[in-house]
Tab-separated table of C-alpha atoms and ligand atoms in Angstrom:
chain	number	residue	atom	x	y	z
A	1	MET	CA	-1.798	-17.458	-7.241
A	2	ARG	CA	-1.472	-14.050	-5.643
A	3	ARG	CA	-4.558	-12.952	-3.714
A	4	LYS	CA	-5.666	-9.565	-4.898
A	5	LEU	CA	-5.731	-6.668	-2.478
A	6	ALA	CA	-7.720	-3.434	-2.265
A	7	ALA	CA	-6.012	-1.255	0.285
A	8	GLY	CA	-7.326	2.116	1.459
A	9	ASN	CA	-5.104	4.824	2.925
A	10	TRP	CA	-7.190	7.374	4.835
A	11	LYS	CA	-4.144	9.515	5.542
A	12	MET	CA	-4.893	12.340	8.032
A	13	ASN	CA	-8.643	12.027	7.476
A	14	GLY	CA	-11.431	10.703	9.657
A	15	THR	CA	-12.830	11.013	13.151
A	16	THR	CA	-15.420	8.810	14.921
A	17	ALA	CA	-18.085	9.418	12.256
A	18	ALA	CA	-15.871	7.868	9.611
A	19	LEU	CA	-16.246	4.462	11.257
A	20	SER	CA	-19.657	4.129	9.744
A	21	GLU	CA	-17.976	4.002	6.295
A	22	LEU	CA	-15.918	1.046	7.432
A	23	GLU	CA	-18.961	-0.656	8.871
A	24	ALA	CA	-20.807	-0.219	5.522
A	25	LEU	CA	-17.807	-1.659	3.627
A	26	ALA	CA	-17.542	-4.718	5.950
A	27	ARG	CA	-21.334	-5.288	5.554
A	28	ALA	CA	-21.143	-5.027	1.739
A	29	TYR	CA	-18.423	-7.638	1.409
A	30	PRO	CA	-19.063	-10.446	3.934
A	31	THR	CA	-16.993	-13.025	2.068
A	32	PRO	CA	-14.852	-11.300	-0.587
A	33	SER	CA	-12.505	-13.417	-2.641
A	34	ILE	CA	-9.948	-10.619	-2.470
A	35	ASP	CA	-8.290	-8.940	0.590
A	36	VAL	CA	-9.773	-5.638	1.709
A	37	LEU	CA	-7.681	-3.469	3.990
A	38	ILE	CA	-8.280	-0.003	5.421
A	39	CYS	CA	-5.545	2.030	7.016
A	40	PRO	CA	-7.245	4.703	9.132
A	41	PRO	CA	-5.413	7.364	11.170
A	42	ALA	CA	-3.827	5.901	14.368
A	43	THR	CA	-6.437	7.521	16.562
A	44	LEU	CA	-9.106	5.333	14.945
A	45	LEU	CA	-7.185	2.173	14.506
A	46	HIS	CA	-8.337	0.309	17.598
A	47	ARG	CA	-11.983	1.235	17.148
A	48	ALA	CA	-11.718	0.448	13.459
A	49	ALA	CA	-10.395	-3.006	14.375
A	50	GLU	CA	-13.374	-3.481	16.668
A	51	VAL	CA	-15.749	-2.525	13.831
A	52	VAL	CA	-14.319	-5.136	11.439
A	53	ARG	CA	-13.803	-7.812	14.008
A	54	ASP	CA	-15.551	-11.041	12.776
A	55	THR	CA	-15.571	-9.680	9.247
A	56	GLU	CA	-13.226	-10.282	6.328
A	57	VAL	CA	-12.004	-6.664	6.232
A	58	THR	CA	-8.728	-5.918	8.018
A	59	VAL	CA	-7.161	-2.663	9.221
A	60	GLY	CA	-3.637	-1.393	9.204
A	61	GLY	CA	-1.357	1.521	10.189
A	62	GLN	CA	0.127	4.238	8.038
A	63	ASN	CA	3.574	4.315	9.637
A	64	CYS	CA	5.567	2.825	12.545
A	65	HIS	CA	8.809	3.445	14.353
A	66	ALA	CA	11.822	1.180	13.767
A	67	ALA	CA	12.339	0.595	17.545
A	68	THR	CA	10.088	-1.591	19.598
A	69	ALA	CA	9.641	0.870	22.451
A	70	GLY	CA	11.341	3.819	24.070
A	71	ALA	CA	11.757	7.553	24.301
A	72	HIS	CA	10.229	8.587	20.939
A	73	THR	CA	7.526	11.140	21.687
A	74	GLY	CA	4.608	10.979	19.256
A	75	ASP	CA	5.693	7.736	17.615
A	76	ILE	CA	4.061	4.336	17.435
A	77	SER	CA	5.826	0.941	17.353
A	78	ALA	CA	4.909	-1.988	15.206
A	79	ASP	CA	3.932	-3.962	18.313
A	80	MET	CA	1.509	-1.188	19.245
A	81	LEU	CA	-0.083	-1.401	15.800
A	82	VAL	CA	-0.507	-5.184	16.253
A	83	ASP	CA	-1.923	-4.597	19.752
A	84	ALA	CA	-4.434	-2.099	18.320
A	85	GLY	CA	-5.590	-4.783	15.754
A	86	ALA	CA	-3.522	-3.994	12.647
A	87	SER	CA	-2.502	-6.684	10.189
A	88	ALA	CA	-0.417	-4.445	7.935
A	89	VAL	CA	1.329	-1.077	7.803
A	90	ILE	CA	2.058	1.318	4.974
A	91	LEU	CA	5.717	2.319	4.944
A	92	GLY	CA	7.723	4.835	2.912
A	93	HIS	CA	4.755	6.627	1.486
A	94	SER	CA	6.025	9.587	-0.558
A	95	GLU	CA	4.233	11.961	1.849
A	96	ARG	CA	6.275	10.570	4.687
A	97	ARG	CA	9.466	10.623	2.626
A	98	GLU	CA	8.707	14.262	1.817
A	99	ASP	CA	7.094	15.575	5.080
A	100	HIS	CA	9.430	13.690	7.435
A	101	GLY	CA	12.581	13.305	5.382
A	102	GLU	CA	12.339	9.521	5.546
A	103	GLN	CA	15.178	7.888	3.615
A	104	ASN	CA	15.324	4.400	2.138
A	105	GLU	CA	17.293	3.139	5.080
A	106	ASP	CA	14.659	4.492	7.518
A	107	VAL	CA	11.938	2.708	5.572
A	108	ARG	CA	13.957	-0.511	5.567
A	109	ALA	CA	14.422	-0.328	9.351
A	110	LYS	CA	10.715	0.314	9.822
A	111	ALA	CA	9.861	-2.589	7.498
A	112	ARG	CA	12.151	-4.911	9.477
A	113	ALA	CA	10.396	-3.898	12.700
A	114	ALA	CA	6.976	-4.398	11.113
A	115	MET	CA	7.824	-7.853	9.742
A	116	ASP	CA	9.344	-8.862	13.094
A	117	ALA	CA	6.086	-7.826	14.737
A	118	GLY	CA	4.153	-10.016	12.339
A	119	LEU	CA	2.755	-7.208	10.140
A	120	LYS	CA	2.612	-7.141	6.377
A	121	ALA	CA	4.740	-4.174	5.182
A	122	ILE	CA	3.314	-2.267	2.220
A	123	ILE	CA	6.438	-0.502	0.982
A	124	CYS	CA	5.773	2.433	-1.322
A	125	VAL	CA	8.061	3.459	-4.225
A	126	GLY	CA	7.518	5.985	-6.935
A	127	GLU	CA	9.143	8.673	-9.041
A	128	SER	CA	8.558	12.465	-9.136
A	129	LEU	CA	7.401	14.130	-12.349
A	130	GLU	CA	10.885	15.583	-12.845
A	131	GLN	CA	12.438	12.099	-12.549
A	132	ARG	CA	9.908	10.641	-15.032
A	133	GLU	CA	10.506	13.423	-17.506
A	134	ALA	CA	14.223	12.825	-17.247
A	135	ALA	CA	13.643	9.134	-18.028
A	136	ASN	CA	14.949	8.130	-14.581
A	137	THR	CA	11.835	6.317	-13.391
A	138	LEU	CA	13.243	2.739	-13.382
A	139	ASP	CA	16.530	3.793	-11.816
A	140	ILE	CA	14.641	5.599	-9.041
A	141	ILE	CA	12.326	2.656	-8.389
A	142	GLY	CA	15.251	0.183	-8.459
A	143	GLY	CA	17.151	2.328	-5.964
A	144	GLN	CA	14.182	2.675	-3.671
A	145	MET	CA	13.566	-1.103	-3.830
A	146	SER	CA	17.077	-2.164	-2.940
A	147	GLY	CA	17.286	0.515	-0.205
A	148	SER	CA	13.834	0.080	1.383
A	149	ILE	CA	13.011	-3.628	1.125
A	150	PRO	CA	14.594	-5.780	3.874
A	151	ASP	CA	16.257	-9.188	3.241
A	152	GLN	CA	13.680	-11.005	5.379
A	153	SER	CA	10.920	-10.255	2.916
A	154	THR	CA	8.555	-13.018	1.720
A	155	GLY	CA	5.441	-13.187	-0.362
A	156	GLU	CA	3.531	-13.216	2.933
A	157	ASN	CA	5.054	-10.191	4.686
A	158	LEU	CA	5.899	-7.896	1.758
A	159	ILE	CA	3.609	-5.912	-0.529
A	160	VAL	CA	5.090	-3.312	-2.879
A	161	ALA	CA	3.029	-0.292	-3.935
A	162	TYR	CA	4.043	1.661	-7.027
A	163	GLU	CA	2.831	5.229	-6.499
A	164	PRO	CA	4.127	7.816	-8.898
A	165	ILE	CA	4.294	10.930	-6.739
A	166	TRP	CA	2.783	13.135	-9.539
A	167	ALA	CA	-0.263	10.888	-9.688
A	168	ILE	CA	-1.138	11.052	-5.963
A	169	GLY	CA	-4.249	13.148	-5.306
A	170	THR	CA	-3.892	14.886	-8.686
A	171	GLY	CA	-6.320	12.990	-10.885
A	172	LYS	CA	-3.386	12.264	-13.237
A	173	VAL	CA	-2.648	8.638	-13.956
A	174	PRO	CA	0.230	7.094	-15.939
A	175	THR	CA	-0.751	5.277	-19.138
A	176	LEU	CA	-1.495	1.615	-18.801
A	177	ASN	CA	1.788	0.884	-20.613
A	178	GLU	CA	3.696	3.044	-18.138
A	179	ILE	CA	2.108	1.259	-15.208
A	180	GLY	CA	2.823	-2.116	-16.805
A	181	GLU	CA	6.463	-1.226	-17.487
A	182	VAL	CA	7.111	-0.345	-13.853
A	183	HIS	CA	5.203	-3.308	-12.419
A	184	ASP	CA	7.066	-5.750	-14.707
A	185	PHE	CA	10.305	-4.118	-13.655
A	186	ILE	CA	9.398	-4.481	-9.967
A	187	ARG	CA	8.473	-8.103	-10.404
A	188	ASN	CA	11.714	-8.766	-12.236
A	189	ARG	CA	13.812	-7.170	-9.578
A	190	LEU	CA	12.044	-9.114	-6.825
A	191	GLU	CA	12.589	-12.386	-8.679
A	192	ARG	CA	16.281	-11.552	-9.152
A	193	ARG	CA	16.827	-10.661	-5.521
A	194	PHE	CA	14.656	-13.217	-3.718
A	195	GLY	CA	14.332	-16.003	-6.300
A	196	GLU	CA	11.404	-16.879	-8.490
A	197	GLY	CA	9.252	-18.411	-5.810
A	198	VAL	CA	9.256	-15.461	-3.446
A	199	GLY	CA	9.526	-12.919	-6.232
A	200	ARG	CA	6.441	-14.189	-7.927
A	201	SER	CA	4.421	-14.299	-4.713
A	202	VAL	CA	4.832	-10.714	-3.619
A	203	ARG	CA	1.778	-8.623	-4.349
A	204	LEU	CA	2.212	-5.399	-6.313
A	205	LEU	CA	-0.256	-2.579	-5.901
A	206	TYR	CA	-0.696	0.472	-8.096
A	207	GLY	CA	-1.514	3.728	-6.294
A	208	GLY	CA	-2.238	7.255	-7.442
A	209	SER	CA	-5.683	8.608	-8.373
A	210	VAL	CA	-7.336	5.197	-8.550
A	211	LYS	CA	-11.101	5.673	-8.879
A	212	PRO	CA	-14.073	3.479	-9.728
A	213	SER	CA	-13.923	4.891	-13.307
A	214	ASN	CA	-10.306	3.884	-14.047
A	215	ALA	CA	-9.912	0.825	-11.782
A	216	GLU	CA	-10.982	-1.770	-14.260
A	217	ASP	CA	-8.413	-0.675	-16.832
A	218	ILE	CA	-5.602	-0.513	-14.270
A	219	PHE	CA	-6.416	-3.951	-12.861
A	220	GLY	CA	-6.167	-5.368	-16.386
A	221	VAL	CA	-2.410	-4.518	-16.497
A	222	SER	CA	-0.003	-7.421	-15.969
A	223	ASN	CA	1.523	-7.677	-12.469
A	224	VAL	CA	-1.043	-5.297	-10.965
A	225	ASP	CA	-2.469	-7.252	-8.000
A	226	GLY	CA	-4.576	-4.501	-6.568
A	227	ALA	CA	-4.494	-0.860	-5.549
A	228	LEU	CA	-3.470	1.431	-2.724
A	229	VAL	CA	-6.161	4.116	-2.699
A	230	GLY	CA	-6.239	7.413	-0.950
A	231	GLY	CA	-9.124	9.804	-1.647
A	232	ALA	CA	-11.494	7.184	-3.147
A	233	SER	CA	-11.165	4.998	-0.046
A	234	LEU	CA	-12.790	7.486	2.291
A	235	LYS	CA	-16.336	6.710	1.228
A	236	ALA	CA	-17.632	3.130	1.188
A	237	GLN	CA	-19.463	3.777	-1.997
A	238	ASP	CA	-16.396	4.931	-3.963
A	239	PHE	CA	-14.181	2.195	-2.541
A	240	SER	CA	-16.840	-0.366	-3.369
A	241	GLY	CA	-16.526	0.598	-7.040
A	242	ILE	CA	-12.845	-0.191	-6.851
A	243	ILE	CA	-13.373	-3.445	-4.993
A	244	ASP	CA	-15.995	-4.522	-7.559
A	245	ALA	CA	-13.537	-3.836	-10.379
A	246	LEU	CA	-10.887	-5.963	-8.612
A	247	LEU	CA	-13.326	-8.752	-7.974
A	248	LYS	CA	-13.952	-8.907	-11.727
A	249	ALA	CA	-10.293	-8.615	-12.772
B	1	PGA	P1	-4.870	9.011	-4.032
B	1	PGA	O1	-3.730	8.620	-3.038
B	1	PGA	O2	-5.630	7.791	-4.345
B	1	PGA	O3	-5.712	10.059	-3.313
B	1	PGA	O4	-4.242	9.629	-5.270
B	1	PGA	C1	-3.075	7.364	-3.187
B	1	PGA	C2	-2.041	7.242	-2.073
B	1	PGA	O5	-1.375	8.229	-1.728
B	1	PGA	O6	-1.894	6.136	-1.522
């Protein structure tokens, strides 16, 4: 049985005042039967970890460096995320692939570092609109998976998030069939590469314009084990709607 996961990605949003949203969330779900994770900006991570200490909610990072330490101005290592209280890290988000030119091999090296540090790596894959229209979606996802996912992956340290680039922050969502097709494909690829046991235990998240209003339908799709949520994770009230839908799924 895969434990469901509601993960929030605050991106470059949130200063001290935003911690009250996290506090409200942790208070609203004292003993959830699913995992609830918030990935705030790095400046808030340690304080966020303090806020959710002794609660069931956990916090994570949005990126890490592949090296453990050294001369890398502005970067953060996986060990530093752990030290700040993180249990997971989002890697290979399309915004990082686009804004920072991250390639699959960069994502793989970061994921290795994250797993070595004891973090769960949430590895993002997803096609552009152009790629979808050219019917290249599964090829693109397959390539990103083989390039970005390290060999040491297990059901415990790997989570894969399918995030079609054109659905992120746009209000556009693939059809349920389209989501199901990609998630089944990802599951299949994981089983082929890592064997059925591991392949079946990795959690698969859908991300891209998930809201309280569409969450229930999305969580009904096979091989969707939760969501990676951007905009709708910033407010406890919105994110609660998504958590509630996942609790019912
Ligand atoms: P969104 O972002 O929910 O705001 O579309 C999702 C993501 O980028 O993880």
